[in-house]
Short mmCIF file of C-alpha atoms in Angstrom, two decimals:
data_model
loop_
_atom_site.label_atom_id
_atom_site.label_comp_id
_atom_site.label_asym_id
_atom_site.label_seq_id
_atom_site.Cartn_x
_atom_site.Cartn_y
_atom_site.Cartn_z
CA ARG A 1 75.28 77.66 83.47
CA SER A 2 79.08 77.55 83.44
CA SER A 3 80.86 79.29 86.31
CA LEU A 4 83.14 80.87 83.72
CA GLU A 5 82.06 83.99 81.91
CA ASP A 6 83.79 85.61 78.96
CA ASP A 7 83.54 89.38 79.20
CA GLY A 8 82.98 89.61 75.45
CA SER A 9 86.43 90.94 74.69
CA SER A 10 87.40 87.90 72.58
CA GLY A 11 88.68 89.02 69.26
CA GLY A 12 88.69 87.35 65.90
CA GLY A 13 92.44 87.03 65.64
CA GLY A 14 92.63 83.60 67.22
CA GLN A 15 94.33 84.79 70.42
CA ARG A 16 93.90 82.41 73.32
CA PRO A 17 92.06 84.01 76.26
CA PHE A 18 93.30 84.90 79.72
CA GLY A 19 91.59 83.86 82.93
CA LEU A 20 90.93 85.67 86.21
CA LEU A 21 91.13 83.77 89.50
CA ILE A 22 90.22 86.35 92.14
CA PRO A 23 88.86 84.73 95.34
CA GLY A 24 88.29 88.12 96.99
CA LEU A 25 86.56 89.79 94.05
CA GLY A 26 83.34 90.32 95.99
CA SER A 27 84.99 91.85 99.05
CA THR A 28 86.83 94.90 97.72
CA GLU A 29 86.50 97.34 94.87
CA ILE A 30 90.27 97.28 94.40
CA PHE A 31 90.10 94.01 92.48
CA GLU A 32 87.00 95.08 90.59
CA GLY A 33 88.92 98.11 89.33
CA ILE A 34 92.04 96.15 88.40
CA CYS A 35 90.03 93.44 86.64
CA GLY A 36 88.00 96.01 84.75
CA GLU A 37 91.20 97.60 83.48
CA LEU A 38 92.56 94.16 82.52
CA ALA A 39 89.38 93.56 80.52
CA ASN A 40 89.92 96.81 78.62
CA LEU A 41 93.54 95.91 77.89
CA ALA A 42 92.56 92.43 76.73
CA ARG A 43 89.97 93.90 74.39
CA THR A 44 92.46 96.28 72.80
CA ARG A 45 94.97 93.44 72.33
CA ASN A 46 92.39 91.11 70.76
CA HIS A 47 92.35 88.66 73.69
CA GLY A 48 89.41 87.19 75.54
CA LEU A 49 89.26 87.54 79.33
CA ILE A 50 87.39 84.85 81.23
CA TRP A 51 86.10 85.82 84.65
CA GLY A 52 85.70 83.13 87.26
CA ALA A 53 82.74 82.52 89.56
CA GLY A 54 81.36 85.61 91.21
CA HIS A 55 81.56 87.96 88.23
CA SER A 56 78.13 89.51 88.52
CA GLU A 57 76.46 92.58 89.96
CA LYS A 58 76.48 90.87 93.37
CA ALA A 59 79.90 89.26 93.23
CA GLU A 60 80.57 86.74 95.98
CA ASN A 61 83.85 85.36 97.22
CA ILE A 62 84.65 81.83 96.13
CA SER A 63 85.65 78.81 98.18
CA ILE A 64 88.82 76.76 97.81
CA ALA A 65 86.85 73.96 96.16
CA GLU A 66 85.35 76.43 93.67
CA ALA A 67 88.81 77.80 92.91
CA GLU A 68 90.06 74.27 92.19
CA ARG A 69 87.16 73.70 89.79
CA LEU A 70 87.89 77.02 88.08
CA CYS A 71 91.49 75.94 87.53
CA ASP A 72 90.21 72.78 85.83
CA GLN A 73 87.88 74.85 83.66
CA PHE A 74 90.66 77.27 82.73
CA ILE A 75 92.77 74.29 81.67
CA ASP A 76 89.88 72.87 79.62
CA ALA A 77 89.36 76.29 78.01
CA ARG A 78 93.06 76.35 77.06
CA VAL A 79 93.67 79.83 78.41
CA SER A 80 97.19 81.09 77.84
CA GLY A 81 97.52 82.77 81.23
CA VAL A 82 95.74 83.38 84.53
CA PHE A 83 95.83 86.48 86.73
CA PHE A 84 95.60 85.11 90.26
CA SER A 85 95.03 86.95 93.52
CA PRO A 86 95.82 84.41 96.25
CA PHE A 87 93.47 83.56 99.12
CA GLU A 88 94.00 85.44 102.38
CA GLN A 89 92.61 85.10 105.91
CA ILE A 90 92.74 81.30 105.88
CA ALA A 91 95.21 79.46 108.10
CA ASN A 92 96.73 77.27 105.35
CA ARG A 93 96.73 79.95 102.65
CA ALA A 94 100.34 79.37 101.52
CA GLU A 95 99.74 75.68 100.81
CA VAL A 96 96.37 76.27 99.14
CA ASN A 97 97.59 79.08 96.90
CA GLN A 98 100.77 77.24 95.89
CA LYS A 99 98.75 74.18 94.91
CA LEU A 100 96.41 76.22 92.69
CA ALA A 101 99.22 78.08 90.93
CA GLU A 102 101.27 74.92 90.40
CA LYS A 103 98.28 73.17 88.88
CA LEU A 104 98.00 75.88 86.27
CA ARG A 105 101.73 75.98 85.59
CA ARG A 106 101.93 72.21 85.08
CA ALA A 107 99.23 72.63 82.42
CA GLY A 108 101.45 75.09 80.57
CA ILE A 109 99.47 78.16 81.69
CA ALA A 110 101.35 81.32 82.65
CA VAL A 111 100.48 82.74 86.09
CA VAL A 112 100.83 86.34 87.25
CA LEU A 113 99.99 87.07 90.89
CA LEU A 114 97.99 90.21 91.61
CA ASP A 115 98.46 92.22 94.80
CA ARG A 116 99.88 89.49 97.06
CA ASP A 117 102.07 86.42 97.31
CA PHE A 118 101.33 83.08 98.96
CA GLY A 119 102.99 83.15 102.33
CA VAL A 120 104.13 85.56 105.01
CA PHE A 121 106.12 88.69 104.13
CA PRO A 122 108.96 88.81 103.10
CA SER A 123 108.89 85.28 101.64
CA ARG A 124 108.44 85.06 97.86
CA SER A 125 107.21 82.36 95.53
CA ASP A 126 108.67 81.79 92.07
CA PHE A 127 105.74 83.43 90.28
CA ASP A 128 105.58 86.98 88.95
CA LEU A 129 103.93 89.40 91.39
CA VAL A 130 102.43 92.79 90.52
CA GLY A 131 100.95 95.30 92.95
CA VAL A 132 101.38 98.57 94.75
CA ASP A 133 104.55 99.12 96.78
CA ASN A 134 103.04 98.14 100.14
CA PHE A 135 106.27 98.69 102.08
CA MET A 136 106.49 102.26 100.84
CA GLY A 137 102.79 102.78 101.51
CA GLY A 138 103.20 101.74 105.14
CA PHE A 139 106.25 103.96 105.45
CA LEU A 140 104.42 106.99 104.03
CA LEU A 141 101.49 106.59 106.43
CA ALA A 142 103.62 106.18 109.55
CA ASP A 143 106.04 108.94 108.56
CA HIS A 144 103.10 111.29 107.96
CA LEU A 145 101.67 110.59 111.42
CA LEU A 146 105.09 110.99 113.05
CA GLY A 147 105.54 114.26 111.20
CA LEU A 148 102.29 115.46 112.76
CA GLY A 149 103.75 114.86 116.20
CA CYS A 150 102.39 111.39 116.94
CA ARG A 151 104.75 109.14 118.90
CA ASP A 152 102.76 106.08 120.02
CA LEU A 153 101.49 104.19 116.97
CA ALA A 154 99.60 100.92 116.65
CA PHE A 155 98.84 98.85 113.55
CA VAL A 156 95.51 96.95 113.49
CA VAL A 157 95.20 93.84 111.31
CA LEU A 158 92.81 90.92 110.89
CA PRO A 159 93.99 87.37 111.68
CA ASN A 160 95.75 85.54 108.82
CA SER A 161 96.11 88.69 106.71
CA ALA A 162 97.88 88.61 103.35
CA SER A 163 101.60 89.19 102.84
CA THR A 164 100.76 92.70 101.61
CA VAL A 165 99.75 93.64 105.15
CA GLY A 166 103.08 92.33 106.44
CA ALA A 167 104.85 94.62 103.98
CA ARG A 168 102.78 97.60 105.16
CA ILE A 169 103.67 96.82 108.78
CA ALA A 170 107.36 96.54 107.88
CA GLY A 171 107.27 99.91 106.13
CA ALA A 172 105.60 101.55 109.11
CA ARG A 173 108.18 100.03 111.47
CA GLU A 174 110.98 101.37 109.29
CA ALA A 175 109.52 104.89 109.47
CA ILE A 176 109.47 104.70 113.27
CA LEU A 177 113.04 103.41 113.48
CA ALA A 178 114.26 105.96 110.93
CA ARG A 179 113.25 108.73 113.34
CA GLY A 180 115.13 107.06 116.19
CA LEU A 181 111.94 106.24 118.09
CA PRO A 182 111.29 103.05 120.08
CA LEU A 183 109.15 100.30 118.58
CA HIS A 184 106.64 99.06 121.14
CA PRO A 185 106.29 95.26 121.49
CA ASP A 186 102.52 95.51 121.00
CA PHE A 187 102.76 97.72 117.91
CA VAL A 188 100.77 95.16 115.88
CA ARG A 189 97.26 94.47 117.20
CA ILE A 190 95.51 91.44 115.70
CA GLY A 191 91.76 91.43 116.17
CA ASP A 192 88.28 92.34 115.00
CA PRO A 193 87.94 96.09 114.35
CA ASP A 194 84.18 95.73 114.87
CA ASP A 195 84.82 94.60 118.46
CA SER A 196 84.48 97.43 120.97
CA ARG A 197 87.09 95.77 123.20
CA LEU A 198 89.78 96.34 120.59
CA ALA A 199 88.88 100.02 120.36
CA ARG A 200 88.96 100.36 124.16
CA SER A 201 92.37 98.67 124.34
CA LEU A 202 93.77 101.28 121.95
CA LEU A 203 92.34 104.19 123.92
CA VAL A 204 93.03 103.09 127.49
CA LYS A 205 95.24 105.60 129.31
CA LYS A 206 95.86 107.28 125.93
CA ARG A 207 98.77 104.91 125.27
CA VAL A 208 98.15 105.12 121.51
CA ASP A 209 97.79 108.44 119.72
CA ALA A 210 97.49 107.12 116.15
CA VAL A 211 96.32 103.87 114.55
CA LEU A 212 97.30 102.52 111.16
CA CYS A 213 94.87 99.99 109.69
CA ALA A 214 95.54 97.14 107.28
CA ASN A 215 93.05 98.61 104.81
CA ASP A 216 90.18 101.06 104.53
CA ARG A 217 87.54 98.50 105.51
CA VAL A 218 89.34 97.76 108.78
CA ALA A 219 89.67 101.51 109.36
CA ALA A 220 85.95 102.12 108.72
CA LEU A 221 84.91 99.41 111.18
CA LEU A 222 87.38 100.63 113.79
CA LEU A 223 86.19 104.22 113.34
CA ARG A 224 82.64 103.09 114.10
CA SER A 225 83.79 101.15 117.17
CA ILE A 226 85.74 104.15 118.45
CA GLU A 227 82.79 106.50 117.97
CA GLN A 228 80.36 104.06 119.59
CA GLY A 229 82.69 103.99 122.58
CA GLY A 230 82.36 107.74 122.99
CA ALA A 231 85.79 108.74 121.65
CA ARG A 232 86.52 110.99 118.69
CA VAL A 233 88.70 110.73 115.59
CA PRO A 234 91.05 112.53 115.22
CA GLU A 235 90.77 114.47 118.50
CA ASP A 236 91.27 111.44 120.79
CA VAL A 237 93.10 109.14 118.37
CA ARG A 238 94.19 109.57 114.78
CA LEU A 239 93.31 106.94 112.19
CA VAL A 240 94.56 106.00 108.70
CA GLY A 241 93.70 103.27 106.22
CA PHE A 242 95.05 101.83 102.98
CA ASP A 243 93.54 101.46 99.45
CA ASP A 244 91.54 104.69 98.96
CA VAL A 245 88.27 102.93 98.14
CA ARG A 246 85.24 105.01 97.22
CA PHE A 247 83.74 105.13 100.71
CA ALA A 248 87.00 106.41 102.28
CA SER A 249 86.01 110.03 101.63
CA LEU A 250 82.38 109.43 102.69
CA LEU A 251 82.90 108.19 106.26
CA SER A 252 81.76 110.25 109.24
CA VAL A 253 85.40 111.36 109.39
CA PRO A 254 86.96 111.27 105.87
CA LEU A 255 89.85 108.83 105.89
CA THR A 256 93.53 109.52 105.29
CA THR A 257 94.79 106.58 103.27
CA ILE A 258 97.07 105.28 100.51
CA HIS A 259 95.77 105.45 96.97
CA GLN A 260 96.23 102.33 94.85
CA PRO A 261 96.76 103.28 91.16
CA LEU A 262 94.56 100.55 89.68
CA ARG A 263 95.07 101.43 86.02
CA GLU A 264 98.84 101.36 86.38
CA ILE A 265 98.76 98.07 88.30
CA ALA A 266 96.63 96.49 85.58
CA ALA A 267 98.91 97.78 82.82
CA VAL A 268 102.04 96.41 84.51
CA ALA A 269 100.31 93.07 85.20
CA PHE A 270 99.14 92.74 81.60
CA GLN A 271 102.61 93.41 80.24
CA ALA A 272 104.08 90.96 82.76
CA MET A 273 101.71 88.31 81.45
CA LEU A 274 102.73 88.96 77.84
CA ASP A 275 106.41 88.79 78.86
CA ARG A 276 105.88 85.55 80.76
CA ILE A 277 104.09 83.91 77.82
CA ALA A 278 106.77 85.07 75.37
CA ASN A 279 109.60 83.85 77.60
CA PRO A 280 108.57 81.25 80.21
CA ALA A 281 112.21 80.96 81.36
CA LEU A 282 112.30 84.52 82.73
CA PRO A 283 113.15 84.66 86.46
CA ALA A 284 110.22 85.48 88.71
CA ARG A 285 109.79 89.22 89.09
CA SER A 286 108.28 91.53 91.70
CA LEU A 287 106.86 94.57 89.92
CA VAL A 288 105.58 97.38 92.13
CA VAL A 289 103.73 100.60 91.38
CA SER A 290 104.31 103.69 93.52
CA PRO A 291 101.62 104.52 96.12
CA ARG A 292 100.27 107.98 96.85
CA LEU A 293 99.35 109.41 100.26
CA VAL A 294 95.87 110.95 100.38
CA VAL A 295 95.44 113.29 103.37
CA ARG A 296 91.96 113.79 104.82
CA GLU A 297 90.57 114.70 108.25
CA SER A 298 91.10 111.36 110.09
CA CYS A 299 94.84 111.85 110.54
CA GLY A 300 94.36 115.16 112.34
CA ALA A 301 96.54 117.16 109.96
CA ASN A 302 94.28 120.16 110.58
CA LEU A 303 94.57 119.99 114.37
CA ALA A 304 96.81 122.37 116.27
CA LEU A 305 99.65 120.41 117.87
#
């Protein structure tokens, strides 16, 4: 069976299909939502949408080698454009992602990046990029915590995180500086949120009163580690995430987070693809959709200060 699957949205008008290259499709519902909206848009515009490996009820992430084969298959299928969410959490991600995108472009296929760019924030490639405004999202989270009276913040990230996380960190730093507060040298903590040692390091001597997390999954794992260590959220430390995935409101302490407007992201990405196909000479664009702060119990907004 081919590793490419058409979602059935191909129309009879002879429109060439689009492809989806989403290495992290099996790891977060964010991409599932965006891709589902792209499929709906493709159907209404009489385009096919070809999903890469992993489009199934139990979607798995794909390897670099599988992504390279998918690029070859997209080229053979003569797709007109590919929506590509670059690899993250691999040491050589910038080189790998650039190679994949360039391969498609040399074949005359338009490429629109979803959510993230290739390298480290604030560097930019010369491909269109569509996603939520991560800088503003980080700013909103940190400013909210500071407004609640928090003064010692930390930001927990996984190793080799995507450029989106760098933008969130930068936004949070800006919120701290905008209030005239000092920025601690160890503001960013790189580690495994499932590791009890990381949780203990945040709680020792109450040096940190609030923790921002790279995303909701990191926040959920850290929440469990904190609770297993005998501490409480938000009474002992406040916690926020990013993405507003479905489980964010179902955790033992419902999570304050940033909502990603998936339908709007998909609509902007789809139009960017049409623009890129119509005019390949357009300069590369960064198109961002506004985030929204969702306040729940984990930030301690209901605690008396």
